Short mmCIF file of C-alpha atoms in Angstrom, two decimals:
data_model
loop_
_atom_site.label_atom_id
_atom_site.label_comp_id
_atom_site.label_asym_id
_atom_site.label_seq_id
_atom_site.Cartn_x
_atom_site.Cartn_y
_atom_site.Cartn_z
CA UNK A 393 0.04 0.10 0.27
CA UNK A 394 2.62 2.56 0.85
CA UNK A 395 4.19 2.15 -2.68
CA UNK A 396 0.87 2.70 -4.16
CA UNK A 397 0.08 5.59 -2.14
CA UNK A 398 3.54 7.19 -2.65
CA UNK A 399 3.55 6.57 -6.45
CA UNK A 400 0.35 8.18 -6.82
CA UNK A 401 1.20 11.22 -4.90
CA UNK A 402 4.60 11.50 -6.96
CA UNK A 403 2.53 11.38 -10.18
CA UNK A 404 -0.13 13.63 -9.24
CA UNK A 405 2.04 16.14 -7.74
CA UNK A 406 4.45 16.08 -10.91
CA UNK A 407 1.32 16.73 -13.31
CA UNK A 408 -0.11 19.42 -11.22
CA UNK A 409 2.99 21.33 -10.28
CA UNK A 410 5.02 20.64 -13.33
CA UNK A 411 2.04 21.76 -15.62
CA UNK A 412 1.78 24.92 -13.64
CA UNK A 413 5.71 25.48 -13.81
CA UNK A 414 5.92 25.54 -9.72
CA UNK A 415 9.09 24.55 -7.92
CA UNK A 416 7.85 22.83 -4.64
CA UNK A 417 10.21 22.37 -2.15
CA UNK A 418 8.55 21.55 1.17
CA UNK A 419 5.25 19.41 2.26
CA UNK A 420 3.87 22.88 3.49
CA UNK A 421 4.31 24.30 0.29
CA UNK A 422 2.96 21.45 -1.83
CA UNK A 423 -0.11 21.41 0.60
CA UNK A 424 -0.89 25.10 0.11
CA UNK A 425 -0.29 24.93 -3.72
CA UNK A 426 -2.68 22.10 -4.46
CA UNK A 427 -6.06 24.01 -3.19
CA UNK A 428 -5.92 26.86 -5.69
CA UNK A 429 -4.91 24.47 -8.58
CA UNK A 430 -6.89 21.24 -8.27
CA UNK A 431 -9.72 22.31 -5.86
CA UNK A 432 -10.36 22.66 -2.30
CA UNK A 433 -10.60 19.00 -1.27
CA UNK A 434 -7.06 18.49 -2.67
CA UNK A 435 -5.30 19.96 0.37
CA UNK A 436 -7.16 17.19 2.57
CA UNK A 437 -6.80 14.58 0.52
CA UNK A 438 -3.03 15.28 0.30
CA UNK A 439 -2.77 14.94 4.04
CA UNK A 440 -4.89 12.05 4.56
CA UNK A 441 -2.49 10.41 1.70
CA UNK A 442 0.71 11.58 3.52
CA UNK A 443 -0.84 10.08 6.74
CA UNK A 444 -1.65 6.97 4.91
CA UNK A 445 2.22 6.66 3.43
CA UNK A 446 3.62 7.26 7.13
CA UNK A 447 1.26 4.63 8.94
CA UNK A 448 1.74 1.99 6.03
CA UNK A 449 5.49 2.66 6.07
CA UNK A 450 5.74 2.31 9.91
CA UNK A 451 3.45 -0.80 9.86
CA UNK A 452 5.85 -2.42 7.21
CA UNK A 453 9.12 -1.80 9.18
CA UNK A 454 7.44 -3.10 12.13
CA UNK A 455 6.03 -6.15 10.83
CA UNK A 456 9.40 -6.92 8.99
CA UNK A 457 11.21 -6.74 12.11
CA UNK A 458 8.78 -9.22 13.76
CA UNK A 459 9.43 -11.39 11.23
CA UNK A 460 13.04 -11.21 11.28
CA UNK A 461 13.19 -11.47 15.02
CA UNK A 462 10.90 -14.34 15.56
CA UNK A 463 11.69 -16.49 12.29
CA UNK A 464 15.49 -16.02 12.09
CA UNK A 465 16.67 -14.93 15.66
CA UNK A 466 14.16 -16.33 17.63
CA UNK A 467 13.64 -13.27 19.90
CA UNK A 468 9.89 -12.35 20.68
CA UNK A 469 9.63 -8.81 21.48
CA UNK A 470 6.26 -7.26 22.48
CA UNK A 471 4.07 -5.50 20.33
CA UNK A 472 3.97 -2.26 22.09
CA UNK A 473 8.23 -2.29 22.81
CA UNK A 474 8.33 -2.88 18.76
CA UNK A 475 6.24 0.08 17.95
CA UNK A 476 8.07 2.26 20.47
CA UNK A 477 11.52 1.18 18.83
CA UNK A 478 10.03 2.04 15.49
CA UNK A 479 8.79 5.73 16.25
CA UNK A 480 11.64 6.44 18.46
CA UNK A 481 13.90 8.06 15.85
CA UNK A 482 10.91 10.10 14.31
CA UNK A 483 10.14 11.76 18.07
CA UNK A 484 13.53 12.37 18.35
CA UNK A 485 13.84 14.17 15.27
CA UNK A 486 10.69 16.22 15.68
CA UNK A 487 11.55 16.90 19.52
CA UNK A 488 14.97 17.99 18.42
CA UNK A 489 13.54 20.73 15.85
CA UNK A 490 15.45 19.06 12.82
CA UNK A 491 13.81 20.25 9.28
CA UNK A 492 11.65 17.28 8.64
CA UNK A 493 12.45 17.52 4.78
CA UNK A 494 15.96 17.18 5.22
CA UNK A 495 15.68 14.09 7.67
CA UNK A 496 13.41 12.70 5.14
CA UNK A 497 16.07 13.13 2.34
CA UNK A 498 18.53 11.90 4.29
CA UNK A 499 16.77 8.77 5.88
CA UNK A 500 15.92 7.74 2.22
CA UNK A 501 19.70 8.43 1.21
CA UNK A 502 20.75 5.98 3.96
CA UNK A 503 18.14 3.59 2.85
CA UNK A 504 19.28 3.70 -0.67
CA UNK A 505 22.60 2.67 0.35
CA UNK A 506 21.41 -0.13 2.93
CA UNK A 507 18.97 -1.47 0.59
CA UNK A 508 21.65 -3.72 -1.64
CA UNK A 509 23.19 -4.69 1.85
CA UNK A 510 19.99 -6.55 2.57
CA UNK A 511 19.10 -7.51 -0.88
CA UNK A 512 22.28 -9.23 -2.28
CA UNK A 513 21.64 -12.02 0.97
CA UNK A 514 18.37 -12.43 0.01
CA UNK A 515 19.04 -12.85 -3.78
CA UNK A 516 21.87 -15.67 -2.80
CA UNK A 517 19.62 -17.16 -0.18
CA UNK A 518 16.65 -17.79 -2.02
CA UNK A 519 18.37 -18.78 -4.91
CA UNK A 520 19.81 -22.05 -3.19
CA UNK A 521 17.64 -24.97 -3.44
CA UNK A 522 19.30 -26.62 -0.55
CA UNK A 523 18.02 -23.79 1.68
CA UNK A 524 14.73 -22.96 0.17
CA UNK A 525 13.51 -26.43 -1.01
CA UNK A 526 10.65 -26.13 -3.64
CA UNK A 527 10.51 -22.56 -2.98
CA UNK A 528 13.71 -21.52 -4.58
CA UNK A 529 13.52 -18.59 -7.00
CA UNK A 530 13.44 -19.67 -10.87
CA UNK A 531 16.50 -18.31 -12.69
CA UNK A 532 14.06 -15.81 -14.34
CA UNK A 533 13.50 -14.28 -10.62
CA UNK A 534 17.16 -14.47 -10.01
CA UNK A 535 17.91 -12.43 -13.27
CA UNK A 536 15.29 -9.53 -12.78
CA UNK A 537 16.74 -9.29 -8.69
CA UNK A 538 20.29 -9.05 -9.94
CA UNK A 539 19.15 -6.18 -12.34
CA UNK A 540 17.14 -4.15 -10.07
CA UNK A 541 20.15 -4.37 -7.53
CA UNK A 542 22.66 -3.49 -9.94
CA UNK A 543 20.35 -0.58 -11.23
CA UNK A 544 20.18 0.70 -7.41
CA UNK A 545 23.91 0.26 -6.94
CA UNK A 546 24.35 2.07 -10.17
CA UNK A 547 22.15 4.72 -9.10
CA UNK A 548 23.98 5.25 -5.76
CA UNK A 549 27.30 5.47 -7.38
CA UNK A 550 25.73 8.35 -9.52
CA UNK A 551 24.33 9.91 -6.29
CA UNK A 552 28.03 9.58 -4.78
CA UNK A 553 29.45 11.28 -7.87
CA UNK A 554 27.02 13.84 -7.77
CA UNK A 555 27.49 14.92 -4.33
CA UNK A 556 31.15 14.81 -4.23
CA UNK A 557 31.69 16.77 -7.28
CA UNK A 558 28.92 19.52 -5.99
CA UNK A 559 26.74 18.90 -8.90
CA UNK A 560 23.41 17.85 -6.49
#
């Protein structure tokens, strides 16, 4: 759900703002700019979409953590403690008054660099018949996985290059 909500927000925002020649730098600016361009309900819909995106992303992180803790390391952490662990970094950022847009961009950059570290072992493990049995990935799935991983690593390399050459 998070992907669908995020993709829809990007598509709608790009269509509305690009078509009207607007550069939007903050979430607040996007929220205020939508109403005169699209109508009175658009700002509320934008806010609800942001809330849905945040909640679904948090749920995915919590559930992924639960699956890993229970299934792989046999550690059972109560639901409320997992929620507290998941929400604490966001609360610290809010309480310290850090710019949420900068924190969001930094978190996404960090995620993009951490992603290959999770994807590569996953592709290797799910491609082993001795570990996965009949659920082993088919060759086409492995090829697609390696292509996607290569694209992510390539984009990260471009980001690093642009950042260190001052072109970002």
